Short mmCIF file of C-alpha atoms in Angstrom, two decimals:
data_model
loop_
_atom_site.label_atom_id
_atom_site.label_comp_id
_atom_site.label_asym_id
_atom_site.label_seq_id
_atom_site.Cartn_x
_atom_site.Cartn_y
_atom_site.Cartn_z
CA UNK A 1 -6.06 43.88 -41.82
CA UNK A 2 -4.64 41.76 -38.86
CA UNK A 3 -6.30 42.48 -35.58
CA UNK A 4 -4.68 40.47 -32.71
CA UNK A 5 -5.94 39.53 -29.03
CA UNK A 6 -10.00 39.72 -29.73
CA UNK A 7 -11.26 38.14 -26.26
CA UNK A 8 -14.29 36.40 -27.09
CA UNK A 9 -16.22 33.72 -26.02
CA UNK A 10 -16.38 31.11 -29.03
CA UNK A 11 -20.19 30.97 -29.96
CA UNK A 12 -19.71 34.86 -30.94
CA UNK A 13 -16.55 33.93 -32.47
CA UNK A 14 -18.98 31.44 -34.91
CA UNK A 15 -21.15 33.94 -35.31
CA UNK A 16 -18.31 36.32 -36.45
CA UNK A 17 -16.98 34.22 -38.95
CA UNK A 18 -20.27 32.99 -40.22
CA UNK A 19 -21.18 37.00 -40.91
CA UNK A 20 -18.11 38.30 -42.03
CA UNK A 21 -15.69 38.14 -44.87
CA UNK A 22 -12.67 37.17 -42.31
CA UNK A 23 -10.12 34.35 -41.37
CA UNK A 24 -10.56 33.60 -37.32
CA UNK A 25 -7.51 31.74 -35.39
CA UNK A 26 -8.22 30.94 -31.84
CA UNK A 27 -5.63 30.35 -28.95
CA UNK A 28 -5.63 29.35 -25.73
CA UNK A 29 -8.08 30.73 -23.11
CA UNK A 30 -7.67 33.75 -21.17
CA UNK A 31 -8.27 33.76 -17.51
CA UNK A 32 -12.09 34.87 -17.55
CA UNK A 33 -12.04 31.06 -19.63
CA UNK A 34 -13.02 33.10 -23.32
CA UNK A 35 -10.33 32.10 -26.46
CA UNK A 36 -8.21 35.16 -27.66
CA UNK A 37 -9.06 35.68 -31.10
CA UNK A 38 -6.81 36.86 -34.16
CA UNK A 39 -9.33 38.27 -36.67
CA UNK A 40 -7.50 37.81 -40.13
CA UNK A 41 -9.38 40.28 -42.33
CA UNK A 42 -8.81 39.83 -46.23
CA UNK A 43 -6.71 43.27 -47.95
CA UNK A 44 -9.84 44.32 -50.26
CA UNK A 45 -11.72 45.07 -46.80
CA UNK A 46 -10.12 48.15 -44.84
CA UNK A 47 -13.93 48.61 -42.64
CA UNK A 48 -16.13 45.93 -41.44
CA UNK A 49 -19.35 46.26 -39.73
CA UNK A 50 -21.95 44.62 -38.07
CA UNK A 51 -25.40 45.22 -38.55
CA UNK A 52 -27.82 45.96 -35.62
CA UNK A 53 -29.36 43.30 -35.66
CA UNK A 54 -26.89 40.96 -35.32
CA UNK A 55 -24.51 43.56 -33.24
CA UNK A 56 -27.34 43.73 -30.16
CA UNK A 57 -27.42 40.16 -29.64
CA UNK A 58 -24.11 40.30 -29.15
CA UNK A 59 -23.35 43.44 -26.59
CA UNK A 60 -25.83 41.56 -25.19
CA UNK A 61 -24.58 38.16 -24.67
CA UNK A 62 -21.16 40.10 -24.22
CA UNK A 63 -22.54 41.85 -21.78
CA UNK A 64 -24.29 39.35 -19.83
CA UNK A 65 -21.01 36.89 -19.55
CA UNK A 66 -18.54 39.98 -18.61
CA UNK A 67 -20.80 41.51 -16.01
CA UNK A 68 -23.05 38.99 -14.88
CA UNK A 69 -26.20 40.80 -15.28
CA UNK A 70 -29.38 39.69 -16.57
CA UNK A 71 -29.77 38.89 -20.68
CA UNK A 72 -29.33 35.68 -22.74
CA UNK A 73 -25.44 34.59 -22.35
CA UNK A 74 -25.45 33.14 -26.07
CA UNK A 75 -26.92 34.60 -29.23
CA UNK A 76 -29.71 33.06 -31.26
CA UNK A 77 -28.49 30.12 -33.46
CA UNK A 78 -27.47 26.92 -33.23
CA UNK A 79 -26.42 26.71 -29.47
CA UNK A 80 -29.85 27.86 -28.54
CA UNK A 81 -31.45 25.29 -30.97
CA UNK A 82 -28.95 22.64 -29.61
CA UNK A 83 -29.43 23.77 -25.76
CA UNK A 84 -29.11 20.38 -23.44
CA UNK A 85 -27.65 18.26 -26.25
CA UNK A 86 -24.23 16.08 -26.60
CA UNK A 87 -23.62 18.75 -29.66
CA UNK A 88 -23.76 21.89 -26.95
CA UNK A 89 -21.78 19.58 -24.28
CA UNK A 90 -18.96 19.21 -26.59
CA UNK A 91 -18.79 22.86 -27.85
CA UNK A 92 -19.12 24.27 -23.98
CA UNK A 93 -16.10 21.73 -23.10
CA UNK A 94 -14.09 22.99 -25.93
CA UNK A 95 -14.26 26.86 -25.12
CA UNK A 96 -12.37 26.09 -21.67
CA UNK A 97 -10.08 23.65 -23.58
CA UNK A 98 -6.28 25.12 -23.42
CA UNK A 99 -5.46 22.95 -26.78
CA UNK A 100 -5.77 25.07 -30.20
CA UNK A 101 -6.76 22.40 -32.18
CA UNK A 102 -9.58 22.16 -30.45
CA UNK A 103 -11.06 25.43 -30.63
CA UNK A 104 -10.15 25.66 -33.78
CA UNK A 105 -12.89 22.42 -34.20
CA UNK A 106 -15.45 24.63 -32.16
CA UNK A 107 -15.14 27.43 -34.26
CA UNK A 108 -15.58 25.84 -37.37
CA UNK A 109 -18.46 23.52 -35.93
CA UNK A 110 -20.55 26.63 -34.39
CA UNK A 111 -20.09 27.70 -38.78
CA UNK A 112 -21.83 24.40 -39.74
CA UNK A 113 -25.62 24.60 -40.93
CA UNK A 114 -28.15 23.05 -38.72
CA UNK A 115 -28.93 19.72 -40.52
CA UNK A 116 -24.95 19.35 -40.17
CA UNK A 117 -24.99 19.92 -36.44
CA UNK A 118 -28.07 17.67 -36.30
CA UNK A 119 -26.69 14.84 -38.15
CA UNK A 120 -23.09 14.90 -35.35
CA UNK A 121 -25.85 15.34 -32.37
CA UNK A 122 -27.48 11.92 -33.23
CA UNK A 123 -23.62 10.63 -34.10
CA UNK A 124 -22.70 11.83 -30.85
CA UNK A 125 -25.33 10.20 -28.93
CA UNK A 126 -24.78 6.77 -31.45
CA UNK A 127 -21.48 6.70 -30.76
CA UNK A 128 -21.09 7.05 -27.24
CA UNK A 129 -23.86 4.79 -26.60
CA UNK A 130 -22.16 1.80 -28.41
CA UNK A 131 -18.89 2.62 -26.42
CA UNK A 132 -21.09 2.17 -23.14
CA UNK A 133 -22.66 -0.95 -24.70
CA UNK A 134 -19.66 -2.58 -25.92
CA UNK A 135 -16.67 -0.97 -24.36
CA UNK A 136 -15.37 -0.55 -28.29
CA UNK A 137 -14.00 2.43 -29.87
CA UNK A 138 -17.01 3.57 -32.52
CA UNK A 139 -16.41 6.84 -34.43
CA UNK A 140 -18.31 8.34 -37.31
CA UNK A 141 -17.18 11.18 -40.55
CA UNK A 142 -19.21 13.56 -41.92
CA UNK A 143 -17.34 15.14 -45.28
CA UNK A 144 -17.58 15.58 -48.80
CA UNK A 145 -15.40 15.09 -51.39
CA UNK A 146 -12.11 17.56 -52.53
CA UNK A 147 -13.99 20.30 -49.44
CA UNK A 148 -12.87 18.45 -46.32
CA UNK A 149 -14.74 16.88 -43.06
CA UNK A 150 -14.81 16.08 -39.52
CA UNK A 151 -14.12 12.69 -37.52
CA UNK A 152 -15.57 11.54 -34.00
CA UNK A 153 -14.23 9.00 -31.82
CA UNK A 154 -15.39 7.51 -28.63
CA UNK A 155 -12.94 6.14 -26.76
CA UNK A 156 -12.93 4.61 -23.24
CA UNK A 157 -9.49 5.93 -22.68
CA UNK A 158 -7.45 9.26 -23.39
CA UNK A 159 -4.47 8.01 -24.12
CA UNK A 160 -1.49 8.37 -26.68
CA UNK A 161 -2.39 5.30 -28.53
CA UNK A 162 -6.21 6.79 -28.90
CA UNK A 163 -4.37 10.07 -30.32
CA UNK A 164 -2.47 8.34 -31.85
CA UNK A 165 -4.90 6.50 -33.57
CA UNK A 166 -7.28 9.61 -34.33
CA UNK A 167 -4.94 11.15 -36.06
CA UNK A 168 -4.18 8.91 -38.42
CA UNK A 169 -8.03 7.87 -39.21
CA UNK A 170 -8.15 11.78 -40.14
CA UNK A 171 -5.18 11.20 -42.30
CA UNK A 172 -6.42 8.23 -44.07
CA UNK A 173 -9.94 10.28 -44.56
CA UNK A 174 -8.67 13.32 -45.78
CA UNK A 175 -6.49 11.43 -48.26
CA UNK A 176 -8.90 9.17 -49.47
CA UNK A 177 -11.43 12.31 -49.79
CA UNK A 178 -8.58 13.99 -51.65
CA UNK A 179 -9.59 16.93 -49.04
CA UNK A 180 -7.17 20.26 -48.15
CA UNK A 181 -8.18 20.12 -44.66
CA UNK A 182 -9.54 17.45 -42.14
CA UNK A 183 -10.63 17.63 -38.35
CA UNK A 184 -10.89 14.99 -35.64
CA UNK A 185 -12.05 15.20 -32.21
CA UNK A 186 -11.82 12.37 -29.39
CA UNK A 187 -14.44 12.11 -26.61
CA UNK A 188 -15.25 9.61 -24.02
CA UNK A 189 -18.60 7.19 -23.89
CA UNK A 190 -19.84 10.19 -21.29
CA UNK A 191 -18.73 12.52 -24.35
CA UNK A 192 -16.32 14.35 -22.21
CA UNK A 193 -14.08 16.06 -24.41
CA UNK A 194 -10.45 13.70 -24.93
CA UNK A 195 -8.11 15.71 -27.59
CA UNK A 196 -8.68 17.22 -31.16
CA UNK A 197 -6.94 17.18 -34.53
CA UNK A 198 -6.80 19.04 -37.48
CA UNK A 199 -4.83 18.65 -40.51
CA UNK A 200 -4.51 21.18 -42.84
CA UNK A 201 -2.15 20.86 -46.03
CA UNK A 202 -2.90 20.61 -50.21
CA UNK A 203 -3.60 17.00 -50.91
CA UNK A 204 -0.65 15.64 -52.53
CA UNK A 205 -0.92 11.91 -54.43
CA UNK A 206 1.20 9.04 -52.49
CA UNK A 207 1.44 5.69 -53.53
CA UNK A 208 2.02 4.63 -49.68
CA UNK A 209 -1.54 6.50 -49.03
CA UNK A 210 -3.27 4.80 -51.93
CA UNK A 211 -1.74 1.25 -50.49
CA UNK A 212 -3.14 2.25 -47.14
CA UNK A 213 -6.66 3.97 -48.13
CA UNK A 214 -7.21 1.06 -51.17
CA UNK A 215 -10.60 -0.20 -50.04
CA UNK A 216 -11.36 1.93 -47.00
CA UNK A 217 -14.70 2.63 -46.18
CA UNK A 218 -17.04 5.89 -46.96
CA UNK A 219 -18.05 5.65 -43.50
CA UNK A 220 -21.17 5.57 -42.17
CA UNK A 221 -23.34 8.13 -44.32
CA UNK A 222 -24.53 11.32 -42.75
CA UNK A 223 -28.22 10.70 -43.08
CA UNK A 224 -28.37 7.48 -41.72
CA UNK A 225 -27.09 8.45 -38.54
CA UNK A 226 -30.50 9.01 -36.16
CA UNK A 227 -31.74 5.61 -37.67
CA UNK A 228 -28.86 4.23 -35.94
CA UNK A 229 -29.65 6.37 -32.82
CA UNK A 230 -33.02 4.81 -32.68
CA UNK A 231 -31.68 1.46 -32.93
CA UNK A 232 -28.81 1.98 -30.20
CA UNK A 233 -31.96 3.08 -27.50
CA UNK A 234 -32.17 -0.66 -25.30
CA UNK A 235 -36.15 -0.21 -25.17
CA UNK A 236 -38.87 1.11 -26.97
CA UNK A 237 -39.08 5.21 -25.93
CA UNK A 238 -43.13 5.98 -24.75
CA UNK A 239 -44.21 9.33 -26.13
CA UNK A 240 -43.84 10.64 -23.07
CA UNK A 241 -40.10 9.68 -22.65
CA UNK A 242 -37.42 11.89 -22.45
CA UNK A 243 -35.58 11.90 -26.07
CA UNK A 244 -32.30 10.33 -26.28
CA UNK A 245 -31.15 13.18 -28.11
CA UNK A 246 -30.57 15.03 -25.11
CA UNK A 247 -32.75 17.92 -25.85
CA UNK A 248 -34.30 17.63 -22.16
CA UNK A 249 -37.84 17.46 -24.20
CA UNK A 250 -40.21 14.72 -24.54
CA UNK A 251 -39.94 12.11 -27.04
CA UNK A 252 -43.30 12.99 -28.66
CA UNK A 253 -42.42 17.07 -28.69
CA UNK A 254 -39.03 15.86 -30.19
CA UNK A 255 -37.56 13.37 -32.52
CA UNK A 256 -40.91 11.16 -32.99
#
């Protein structure tokens, strides 16, 4: 079952494909600024349904963007848990974002569990801190092995040779991880969104991609990434600080 031309704003697209049994393909935006949606549904399902509980959240939020009324805009999950963050900045950039390949990236991050989403907050906020520092390019992957992964640059500048240069970090990663699919994403030390990648093709053995992968890093491991937000901040953070998360909470009430 191929339905074509869903227009829907890409946090209820997430929580689409996170419910159903379904293949999601985003385009370009549509005037009101929401993605049109092909909804890819697999032959041994002729009826899908959403449950109430799940469905009223989003006539809700549905409603509340379409008509401007009064409700909550965006269902429960992780956008509400990630309200005033880098991690929300990025996705609300990418749902205006006329490129596919990034809302392809925003679809597939809003499907992400939360200690995922956490771990690219703090890289987010690592990353684009040490670009302000330094004026360097930093970037951080989070992936696993033969399933695939995700790549973050910060650059100073959008240009071809920063593209250029995503890209083929993704390649190198998803060759080295022997992965089907990869996906990068390019922002700026303010984390405004820059361009997006993704590569998506079976893994094939190369001897030029062994030469060129032979030694590369694993990158900078998931878990390690809010110690290395806490030692990015230039001064100690009192209790009463905001959190350099970007949660808009106090330190203490946050990531103490």
């Amino acid at each position: 079952m191929h339905v074509r031309g869903i227009t829907i704003p890409i946090e209820i697209l997430g929580v689409m494909a996170k419910l159903s049994p379904s293949k999601i393909e985003v385009d370009a935006p549509d005037p009101q600024g929401f993605p049109t949606a092909d909804v890819l549904v697999s032959d041994e399902f002729n009826l899908a349904f959403i449950d109430d509980d799940v469905s009223a959240d989003l006539e809700v939020a549905m409603t509340a963007r379409r008509e401007l009324i009064q409700g909550r805009p965006t269902p429960e999950g992780i956008l509400t848990r990630m309200a005033g963050t880098l991690f929300e900045r990025l996705v609300q950039q990418i749902e205006s974002s006329p490129d596919p390949a990034a809302l392809a990236l925003g679809l597939h991050l809003l499907t992400l569990g939360e200690d995922t989403c956490k771990r690219i907050r703090d890289g987010l906020v690592a990353i684009t801190h040490q670009s302000r520092l330094d004026h360097k390019r930093h970037d951080f992957s989070i992936g696993k092995h033969g399933d695939g992964g995700l790549t973050f640059h910060s650059n100073l500048v959008n240009s071809a040779a920063a593209r250029e240069f995503l890209r083929a970090h993704c390649e190198m990663r998803k060759y080295a991880t022997r992965s089907p699919r990869w996906m990068g994403v390019s922002v700026s030390p303010d984390c405004d969104l820059q361009s997006a990648v993704v590569l998506e093709f079976p893994w094939v053995q190369s001897a030029d991609m062994q030469q060129v992968t032979r030694g590369m890093s694993a990158g900078q491991p998931a878990q390690n990434l809010a110690q290395h937000v806490r030692d990015a901040q230039p001064k100690k953070l009192g209790r009463n600080d905001p959190c350099t998360c970007g949660s808009g909470r106090k330190y203490k009430k946050c990531c103490l």
